[in-house]
Coordinates of C-alpha atoms in Angstrom, one line a residue:
M1 CA 117.5 117.5 120.4
S2 CA 120.5 117.4 120.6
A3 CA 121.1 115.0 123.1
G4 CA 118.7 112.6 121.5
T5 CA 120.3 112.6 118.3
P6 CA 123.6 110.4 118.9
V7 CA 120.8 107.9 120.2
T8 CA 119.0 108.0 117.2
R9 CA 122.0 107.7 114.9
S10 CA 123.6 104.7 116.9
R11 CA 120.1 103.0 116.7
E12 CA 119.8 103.6 112.9
E13 CA 123.8 102.1 112.4
E14 CA 122.7 99.1 114.3
A15 CA 119.7 98.6 112.1
D16 CA 119.3 95.2 109.9
P17 CA 121.7 96.0 106.7
R18 CA 119.2 94.7 104.6
R19 CA 116.5 96.9 105.2
W20 CA 116.4 99.1 102.1
K21 CA 116.0 96.0 100.1
A22 CA 113.5 94.6 102.4
L23 CA 111.6 98.1 101.7
T24 CA 112.2 97.7 97.9
V25 CA 110.2 94.1 97.9
C26 CA 107.6 95.5 100.3
L27 CA 106.9 98.5 97.8
V28 CA 107.0 96.2 94.8
S29 CA 104.4 94.0 96.1
G30 CA 102.3 97.2 97.6
F31 CA 102.2 98.5 94.3
M32 CA 101.1 95.7 92.5
T33 CA 98.1 95.4 94.7
L34 CA 97.2 99.1 94.7
L35 CA 97.4 99.1 91.1
D36 CA 95.1 96.6 90.5
V37 CA 92.7 99.2 92.1
S38 CA 92.8 101.4 89.0
I39 CA 94.2 99.6 86.2
V40 CA 90.9 97.6 85.5
N41 CA 89.2 100.3 84.6
V42 CA 90.4 100.8 81.3
A43 CA 90.2 97.1 80.7
L44 CA 86.5 96.9 81.1
P45 CA 85.6 97.3 77.3
A46 CA 87.7 94.6 76.6
I47 CA 86.5 92.5 79.1
R48 CA 83.0 93.1 78.4
T49 CA 84.0 92.1 74.4
G50 CA 86.0 89.5 75.7
L51 CA 83.8 87.8 78.2
H52 CA 80.3 88.8 76.8
A53 CA 80.1 89.8 80.4
P54 CA 77.0 91.7 81.4
Q55 CA 77.3 95.1 83.2
S56 CA 76.5 93.5 86.9
D57 CA 79.4 91.4 86.6
L58 CA 81.9 94.3 85.4
Q59 CA 80.4 96.2 88.3
W60 CA 81.6 93.4 90.4
V61 CA 85.3 92.7 88.8
V62 CA 85.8 96.5 89.9
S63 CA 83.9 96.7 93.3
G64 CA 84.7 93.2 94.7
Y65 CA 88.3 93.9 94.9
A66 CA 87.7 96.8 96.9
L67 CA 85.1 95.2 99.0
T68 CA 87.4 92.3 100.3
F69 CA 90.6 94.4 100.4
G70 CA 88.8 96.8 103.0
L71 CA 87.2 93.7 104.8
V72 CA 90.5 92.1 105.8
L73 CA 93.0 95.0 106.4
V74 CA 92.8 95.2 110.3
P75 CA 92.4 91.5 110.7
A76 CA 95.5 90.8 108.5
G77 CA 97.5 93.6 110.4
R78 CA 96.9 92.1 113.8
F79 CA 97.7 88.6 112.5
G80 CA 101.1 90.0 111.2
D81 CA 101.7 91.6 114.8
M82 CA 100.8 88.4 116.6
R83 CA 102.9 85.8 114.4
G84 CA 105.3 87.8 112.5
R85 CA 104.9 90.0 109.2
R86 CA 107.3 88.4 106.9
N87 CA 105.2 84.9 106.9
V88 CA 101.8 86.8 106.6
F89 CA 103.7 89.0 103.7
V90 CA 104.7 85.9 101.8
F91 CA 101.6 84.0 102.2
G92 CA 99.7 87.3 100.6
V93 CA 101.8 87.6 97.9
A94 CA 101.5 84.1 97.2
L95 CA 97.8 84.3 97.4
F96 CA 97.5 87.6 95.3
T97 CA 99.8 85.9 92.7
L98 CA 97.4 82.6 92.2
A99 CA 94.5 84.7 92.1
S100 CA 96.3 86.9 89.4
A101 CA 96.6 83.6 87.2
A102 CA 93.2 82.5 87.9
A103 CA 91.8 85.7 86.6
G104 CA 94.1 86.0 83.4
I105 CA 92.9 82.2 82.5
A106 CA 89.1 82.7 83.5
M107 CA 86.9 81.8 80.7
S108 CA 83.9 83.3 82.2
S109 CA 82.8 86.5 83.9
T110 CA 81.6 85.0 86.9
L111 CA 84.9 82.8 87.5
L112 CA 87.0 86.2 86.7
V113 CA 84.6 87.9 89.7
L114 CA 85.6 84.9 92.0
A115 CA 89.2 85.5 91.3
R116 CA 89.2 89.5 91.5
L117 CA 87.4 88.7 95.3
V118 CA 90.4 86.2 96.2
Q119 CA 92.9 89.0 95.0
G120 CA 91.2 91.6 97.1
V121 CA 91.5 89.5 100.1
A122 CA 95.2 89.1 99.1
G123 CA 95.7 92.6 98.8
G124 CA 94.3 93.2 102.2
I125 CA 96.6 90.7 103.7
I126 CA 99.8 92.3 102.2
N127 CA 99.7 96.0 102.8
P128 CA 99.3 96.3 106.6
Q129 CA 102.8 94.5 106.6
V130 CA 104.1 96.9 104.5
S131 CA 103.2 99.9 106.6
G132 CA 104.1 97.7 110.0
L133 CA 107.5 96.5 108.4
I134 CA 108.3 99.7 107.6
Q135 CA 107.6 100.9 111.4
Q136 CA 109.8 97.8 112.2
L137 CA 113.0 98.1 110.3
F138 CA 113.4 101.8 110.3
R139 CA 113.9 104.3 113.0
G140 CA 114.2 108.2 112.9
A141 CA 114.7 110.3 109.8
E142 CA 114.7 107.0 107.8
R143 CA 111.1 106.3 108.7
G144 CA 110.2 109.3 107.1
R145 CA 112.0 108.6 103.8
A146 CA 110.5 105.2 103.7
F147 CA 107.0 106.4 104.4
G148 CA 107.9 108.8 101.6
M149 CA 108.7 106.0 99.2
L150 CA 105.6 104.3 100.3
G151 CA 103.4 107.5 99.5
A152 CA 105.2 107.7 96.2
T153 CA 104.3 104.2 95.7
I154 CA 100.5 105.0 96.5
G155 CA 100.4 107.8 94.5
I156 CA 102.0 106.3 91.3
S157 CA 100.3 103.1 91.6
T158 CA 96.7 105.0 91.3
A159 CA 97.7 107.4 88.6
I160 CA 99.5 105.2 86.2
G161 CA 96.9 102.5 86.3
P162 CA 95.2 103.7 83.4
L163 CA 98.2 104.1 81.4
L164 CA 100.0 100.6 81.9
G165 CA 96.4 99.2 81.4
G166 CA 96.2 101.2 78.2
L167 CA 99.8 99.7 77.2
L168 CA 98.9 96.0 78.0
I169 CA 95.5 96.1 76.1
R170 CA 97.0 97.3 73.2
L171 CA 100.1 94.6 73.4
G172 CA 97.7 92.0 73.7
G173 CA 94.8 93.0 71.5
E174 CA 91.3 94.3 72.3
H175 CA 89.8 90.5 72.8
D176 CA 92.6 89.4 74.9
G177 CA 94.7 92.2 75.7
W178 CA 92.6 92.5 79.4
R179 CA 94.5 89.2 80.4
L180 CA 97.5 90.8 80.5
V181 CA 96.5 93.1 82.8
F182 CA 96.2 89.9 85.6
Y183 CA 99.3 88.1 83.8
V184 CA 101.7 90.8 84.6
N185 CA 101.3 90.1 88.2
V186 CA 102.7 86.4 88.4
P187 CA 106.3 87.2 87.6
I188 CA 106.3 89.8 89.7
G189 CA 104.7 88.1 92.4
L190 CA 107.0 85.0 92.1
L191 CA 110.1 87.3 92.4
A192 CA 108.7 88.9 95.3
I193 CA 108.3 86.0 97.4
A194 CA 111.9 84.8 96.5
L195 CA 113.1 88.3 97.7
A196 CA 111.3 88.3 100.9
Y197 CA 112.6 85.4 102.2
R198 CA 116.3 86.6 101.1
Y199 CA 115.7 90.1 102.5
I200 CA 113.0 90.8 105.0
P201 CA 114.2 89.6 108.5
R202 CA 112.3 87.0 110.7
R203 CA 111.6 88.8 113.8
P204 CA 109.4 87.1 116.3
P205 CA 106.1 88.8 117.6
E206 CA 105.9 90.8 120.4
R207 CA 103.6 90.5 123.7
R208 CA 102.4 87.1 122.2
T209 CA 100.9 85.8 125.2
R210 CA 98.1 87.7 126.0
K211 CA 97.1 88.3 122.1
S212 CA 94.7 86.5 120.2
M213 CA 92.8 87.0 117.1
D214 CA 89.7 88.1 119.0
P215 CA 87.3 86.4 117.0
V216 CA 84.2 88.2 118.0
G217 CA 85.8 91.5 117.7
V218 CA 87.0 90.2 113.9
L219 CA 82.9 89.0 112.9
L220 CA 81.7 92.5 114.4
L221 CA 84.2 94.7 112.4
A222 CA 83.3 92.4 109.4
A223 CA 79.9 92.6 109.5
G224 CA 79.9 96.7 110.4
L225 CA 82.3 97.3 107.4
L226 CA 80.5 94.7 105.0
L227 CA 77.1 97.0 105.6
I228 CA 79.0 100.3 105.2
L229 CA 80.8 99.2 101.9
L230 CA 78.5 97.1 99.9
P231 CA 75.7 100.1 99.0
L232 CA 78.9 102.2 98.3
V233 CA 80.6 99.7 95.8
E234 CA 77.6 98.8 94.4
G235 CA 75.8 102.1 94.5
Q236 CA 75.2 102.3 90.4
Q237 CA 73.6 98.7 90.4
W238 CA 71.1 99.4 93.4
Q239 CA 68.3 101.6 92.6
G240 CA 65.9 103.2 95.3
S241 CA 66.9 104.8 98.6
G242 CA 66.5 101.9 100.7
K243 CA 70.1 100.7 100.2
W244 CA 71.3 104.0 102.2
L245 CA 70.1 102.1 105.4
L246 CA 72.8 99.5 105.6
P247 CA 75.4 102.1 106.1
L248 CA 73.5 103.1 109.2
A249 CA 73.3 99.8 110.5
G250 CA 76.8 99.1 109.7
L251 CA 77.7 102.5 112.1
A252 CA 76.0 100.7 114.7
V253 CA 77.5 97.5 114.5
I254 CA 80.8 99.1 114.4
A255 CA 79.8 101.3 117.6
L256 CA 79.0 97.4 119.0
F257 CA 82.5 96.4 117.9
A258 CA 83.8 99.6 119.9
L259 CA 82.0 98.4 123.0
W260 CA 83.3 94.6 122.7
E261 CA 86.9 95.7 122.3
R262 CA 86.6 97.9 125.5
H263 CA 84.8 95.0 127.1
Y264 CA 87.8 92.5 125.6
G265 CA 90.1 94.8 126.5
R266 CA 89.7 94.4 130.4
R267 CA 90.9 90.4 130.3
R268 CA 93.1 90.5 126.8
E269 CA 94.6 92.8 124.5
P270 CA 91.8 93.6 122.0
M271 CA 92.0 93.3 118.1
V272 CA 92.1 97.2 118.0
N273 CA 93.4 99.2 120.9
L274 CA 91.1 102.1 121.0
S275 CA 93.8 104.0 122.7
L276 CA 95.0 104.6 119.3
F277 CA 92.3 107.2 118.9
G278 CA 93.5 108.7 122.2
R279 CA 96.4 110.2 120.0
R280 CA 95.5 113.5 118.3
S281 CA 98.0 112.8 115.6
Y282 CA 96.6 109.3 114.7
T283 CA 93.0 110.7 114.9
F284 CA 93.7 113.7 113.0
G285 CA 95.7 111.5 110.2
A286 CA 93.2 108.7 109.7
L287 CA 90.6 111.3 109.1
I288 CA 92.2 113.1 106.9
A289 CA 93.6 110.0 105.0
A290 CA 89.6 108.8 104.5
L291 CA 88.3 112.5 102.9
Y292 CA 91.7 112.9 101.1
F293 CA 91.3 109.3 99.6
A294 CA 87.8 110.0 98.9
G295 CA 88.3 112.8 96.4
F296 CA 92.0 111.8 95.3
T297 CA 91.0 108.2 94.0
A298 CA 87.8 109.3 92.0
I299 CA 89.7 112.0 89.9
F300 CA 90.9 108.9 87.7
F301 CA 87.7 107.0 87.5
I302 CA 85.5 110.2 86.2
L303 CA 88.8 111.4 83.9
T304 CA 88.9 107.9 82.5
I305 CA 85.4 107.8 81.6
Y306 CA 85.3 111.3 80.5
L307 CA 88.0 110.7 77.9
Q308 CA 87.1 107.4 76.6
N309 CA 83.4 107.4 76.4
G310 CA 83.0 111.4 75.9
L311 CA 85.7 111.9 73.8
G312 CA 86.4 108.7 72.1
Y313 CA 89.7 108.4 73.4
S314 CA 91.8 104.8 73.2
P315 CA 92.6 103.1 76.9
L316 CA 96.4 104.2 76.0
A317 CA 95.4 108.0 75.5
A318 CA 93.1 108.0 78.2
G319 CA 95.8 106.4 80.9
L320 CA 98.5 109.0 79.2
A321 CA 96.4 111.9 80.6
S322 CA 97.1 111.2 84.1
T323 CA 100.7 110.6 83.8
S324 CA 101.6 114.4 84.9
F325 CA 99.9 113.6 88.1
A326 CA 101.7 110.5 88.7
G327 CA 105.0 112.1 88.0
G328 CA 104.4 114.8 90.1
S329 CA 103.1 112.8 92.8
A330 CA 106.2 110.5 93.0
V331 CA 108.8 113.6 93.2
A332 CA 106.5 115.5 95.6
S333 CA 106.5 112.0 97.9
M334 CA 110.0 111.4 98.1
L335 CA 111.0 115.2 98.9
G336 CA 107.9 115.3 101.6
G337 CA 109.2 112.0 103.2
R338 CA 112.5 113.7 104.0
V339 CA 111.3 117.0 105.6
T340 CA 108.0 115.6 107.5
V341 CA 110.1 115.5 110.9
K342 CA 111.1 119.0 110.2
Y343 CA 107.8 120.5 109.2
G344 CA 105.2 118.3 110.5
R345 CA 101.3 118.7 109.6
P346 CA 101.6 122.6 108.0
L347 CA 103.6 120.4 105.2
V348 CA 100.2 118.4 104.7
V349 CA 98.2 121.7 104.7
T350 CA 100.6 123.0 102.1
G351 CA 99.9 119.8 99.9
L352 CA 96.0 120.0 100.3
V353 CA 96.1 123.5 99.1
M354 CA 98.0 122.8 96.3
V355 CA 95.9 119.9 95.5
L356 CA 92.9 122.3 95.8
I357 CA 94.4 124.9 93.2
G358 CA 95.5 122.3 90.6
L359 CA 91.5 120.5 90.9
A360 CA 90.2 124.1 90.4
V361 CA 92.4 125.2 87.5
T362 CA 91.5 121.7 86.0
E363 CA 87.9 122.5 86.2
L364 CA 88.6 126.1 84.7
A365 CA 90.7 124.1 81.9
V366 CA 87.8 121.7 80.8
R367 CA 85.4 124.6 80.9
L368 CA 87.6 126.4 78.3
N369 CA 88.8 123.3 76.3
A370 CA 86.3 120.5 76.4
G371 CA 87.3 119.0 72.9
P372 CA 89.8 116.6 71.9
G373 CA 92.7 118.6 72.9
V374 CA 91.4 118.6 76.7
A375 CA 94.3 116.0 77.9
W376 CA 97.1 118.7 76.8
A377 CA 95.1 121.6 78.8
I378 CA 94.9 119.5 82.0
A379 CA 98.4 118.4 82.0
A380 CA 99.5 121.3 83.8
P381 CA 96.9 121.7 86.6
L382 CA 97.5 117.8 87.1
L383 CA 101.0 118.3 87.7
L384 CA 100.3 120.8 90.6
A385 CA 97.5 118.5 91.9
G386 CA 100.1 115.9 91.7
L387 CA 102.9 117.5 93.5
G388 CA 100.2 118.6 96.2
S389 CA 99.2 114.8 96.6
G390 CA 102.6 114.0 97.0
L391 CA 102.8 116.3 100.1
V392 CA 99.7 115.0 101.6
I393 CA 99.8 111.0 101.0
S394 CA 103.1 110.0 102.6
P395 CA 103.8 112.9 105.4
N396 CA 100.3 112.2 106.2
Q397 CA 101.2 108.4 106.6
T398 CA 104.3 109.2 108.6
L399 CA 102.5 111.5 111.1
T400 CA 99.7 109.2 111.5
L401 CA 101.8 106.4 112.7
A402 CA 104.6 108.3 114.2
Q403 CA 103.4 107.5 117.9
V404 CA 102.1 104.2 117.2
P405 CA 104.5 101.4 119.1
V406 CA 105.9 99.1 116.8
A407 CA 104.1 95.8 118.4
E408 CA 100.6 97.3 117.2
A409 CA 102.1 98.7 113.8
G410 CA 100.5 96.2 111.8
T411 CA 97.0 96.7 113.4
A412 CA 97.1 100.7 113.2
G413 CA 98.4 100.7 109.7
G414 CA 95.4 98.2 109.0
V415 CA 92.8 100.5 110.8
L416 CA 94.3 103.7 108.7
Q417 CA 93.9 101.8 105.3
T418 CA 90.6 100.5 106.2
G419 CA 89.7 104.2 106.5
Q420 CA 91.1 105.2 103.3
R421 CA 89.1 102.3 101.5
I422 CA 85.7 103.5 102.8
G423 CA 87.0 106.9 101.7
T424 CA 87.9 105.8 98.4
A425 CA 84.3 103.7 98.1
M426 CA 82.5 106.6 99.5
G427 CA 84.1 109.2 97.2
I428 CA 83.4 107.1 94.1
A429 CA 80.1 106.4 95.0
A430 CA 78.9 110.1 95.4
I431 CA 81.5 111.8 92.8
G432 CA 80.1 109.0 90.2
S433 CA 76.3 109.4 91.1
V434 CA 76.8 112.8 90.3
F435 CA 78.8 112.1 87.0
F436 CA 76.2 109.7 85.6
A437 CA 73.3 111.6 86.8
V438 CA 74.6 114.8 85.2
V439 CA 75.5 112.6 82.0
A440 CA 72.0 111.2 81.8
S441 CA 70.3 114.8 82.2
S442 CA 72.2 116.4 79.9
H443 CA 71.7 113.9 77.0
G444 CA 75.6 113.0 77.3
D445 CA 77.4 116.1 77.9
Y446 CA 80.4 114.4 79.4
A447 CA 82.7 117.5 79.8
T448 CA 79.9 119.2 82.1
A449 CA 79.6 116.1 84.2
F450 CA 83.0 115.7 84.5
R451 CA 83.3 119.9 85.7
T452 CA 80.5 118.8 88.1
A453 CA 82.0 115.5 89.8
L454 CA 85.4 117.4 90.1
L455 CA 83.5 120.3 92.3
V456 CA 82.2 117.0 94.7
T457 CA 85.9 115.8 94.6
I458 CA 87.1 119.6 95.6
G459 CA 84.4 119.3 98.2
F460 CA 86.2 116.3 99.6
V461 CA 89.8 117.7 99.4
L462 CA 88.7 121.0 101.1
A463 CA 87.3 118.9 104.1
A464 CA 90.5 117.3 104.4
L465 CA 92.2 120.7 104.7
V466 CA 90.1 121.9 107.8
V467 CA 90.6 118.8 109.5
A468 CA 94.4 119.6 108.9
V469 CA 94.0 123.2 109.7
A470 CA 92.4 122.0 113.0
D471 CA 95.1 119.9 113.8
V472 CA 97.7 122.7 113.2
L473 CA 96.0 124.9 115.2
A474 CA 95.5 122.6 118.2
D475 CA 99.2 121.9 118.1
R476 CA 99.8 125.4 118.6
R477 CA 97.6 126.1 121.6
S478 CA 99.1 122.9 123.2
R479 CA 102.6 123.7 122.3
P480 CA 104.8 125.0 125.2
P481 CA 106.7 128.4 124.7
G482 CA 109.8 128.5 122.7
R483 CA 108.8 124.8 120.7
P484 CA 109.6 125.3 116.8
E485 CA 106.1 125.2 114.7
G486 CA 105.4 121.8 113.7
Q487 CA 106.9 119.9 116.0
E488 CA 104.3 118.1 118.4
T489 CA 103.9 115.4 116.0
P490 CA 107.2 114.7 114.8
S491 CA 108.8 114.8 118.2
G492 CA 106.3 112.0 119.0
A493 CA 108.1 110.3 116.0
R494 CA 111.2 110.6 117.5
R495 CA 110.2 109.2 121.0
S496 CA 108.4 106.3 118.9
A497 CA 111.7 105.9 116.9
R498 CA 113.9 105.4 119.8
R499 CA 111.6 102.3 121.4

């Protein structure tokens, strides 16, 4: 590595001096969009009271955002790769800001649902530009630190959403406090737009002549994802087993999409370059992310319901219960981003083991103390799980995208995040179904329901651990004699960093 080090340093020295300020703008905007995934959960009772909203509309306030968010990630990443990421990023932030204002002033649940659908589209436009800009602006070890900050943003935004929502609802009152959950995005969005034009460099798109939006590919991918996601996000509202035929149809459409991309790629550059999945680091990393997000995101969904509905916690108190996880995740993400290149995928394995131990102890704590003091009983194990989560999300993101060319960074990031959205929807559907089924069968025993659902969560994390261990073992088999542990993927990161 000694011969390569001076090259990497010189490249970093010549990097855009505004890159860290640009990253801050990106992370604040990404935080805003990811926060809206979880912050609304604690606001649903206030929305029901304020708008007299039926349960079906409340479900769409949550699931509609997740649905449209997931549908546009890959096309938006592709468009940013083609046309330049700054302008696409700014458009997404502007649309998100307008949709947030519309949600805040909505006078009916129907208008609120429509605003949330547009918010989801805007969030799906913004997020692949963030990962693409990190690939574009940073090189070498700096890229690992930048992805570490992104991982901290993801972890904190998901975990702290209920707390911030509870604070805003208390500030604004039970009747209209939910409106502040959306209004808070408006000044942040306006500031982000101004700072984006100041700090994010305008970079001409690469290899523009052979790229197009591949409209057939866009339609096929959207149709496949819609068929997969819709019954997942609407699992609590749709009765009967026939709905599960839709994901099977969706998988068939995704297979047709892959065939089309292969055919289209013979003439022009396809929307998704399937050679991405020829890189073991990308394939294994995307699978780890999908499985981990299936369990990780659902933790706060079931915890919030358990504390509010089962124990009568206020939205603020329920949100406070997840702060230890958020704090642990933030600290570990920053540290993990700095050492990812050194330790590689074994670092992710360590993080997953810590999450498993933390969740197992959480289940035990609830078993021993299911009363009003449960939030204190679970604080320490959730801190351990949060520390582990920080060693999973940002290092895995760095390793997964390490060998992806910068010209394809937006698309690759969109595909990765689409897998995360599918995993999140799948996890909430499966874990939520178990939770509510146990609540019904036990006549309102929320503690038992939480513990049972937590076991399903542990199952998803365990599956992610199996994939991560398989990647480490495959690395050992393919590593030439004398190469240090965990260096296969990070060395790819160094090669891509010098492109």
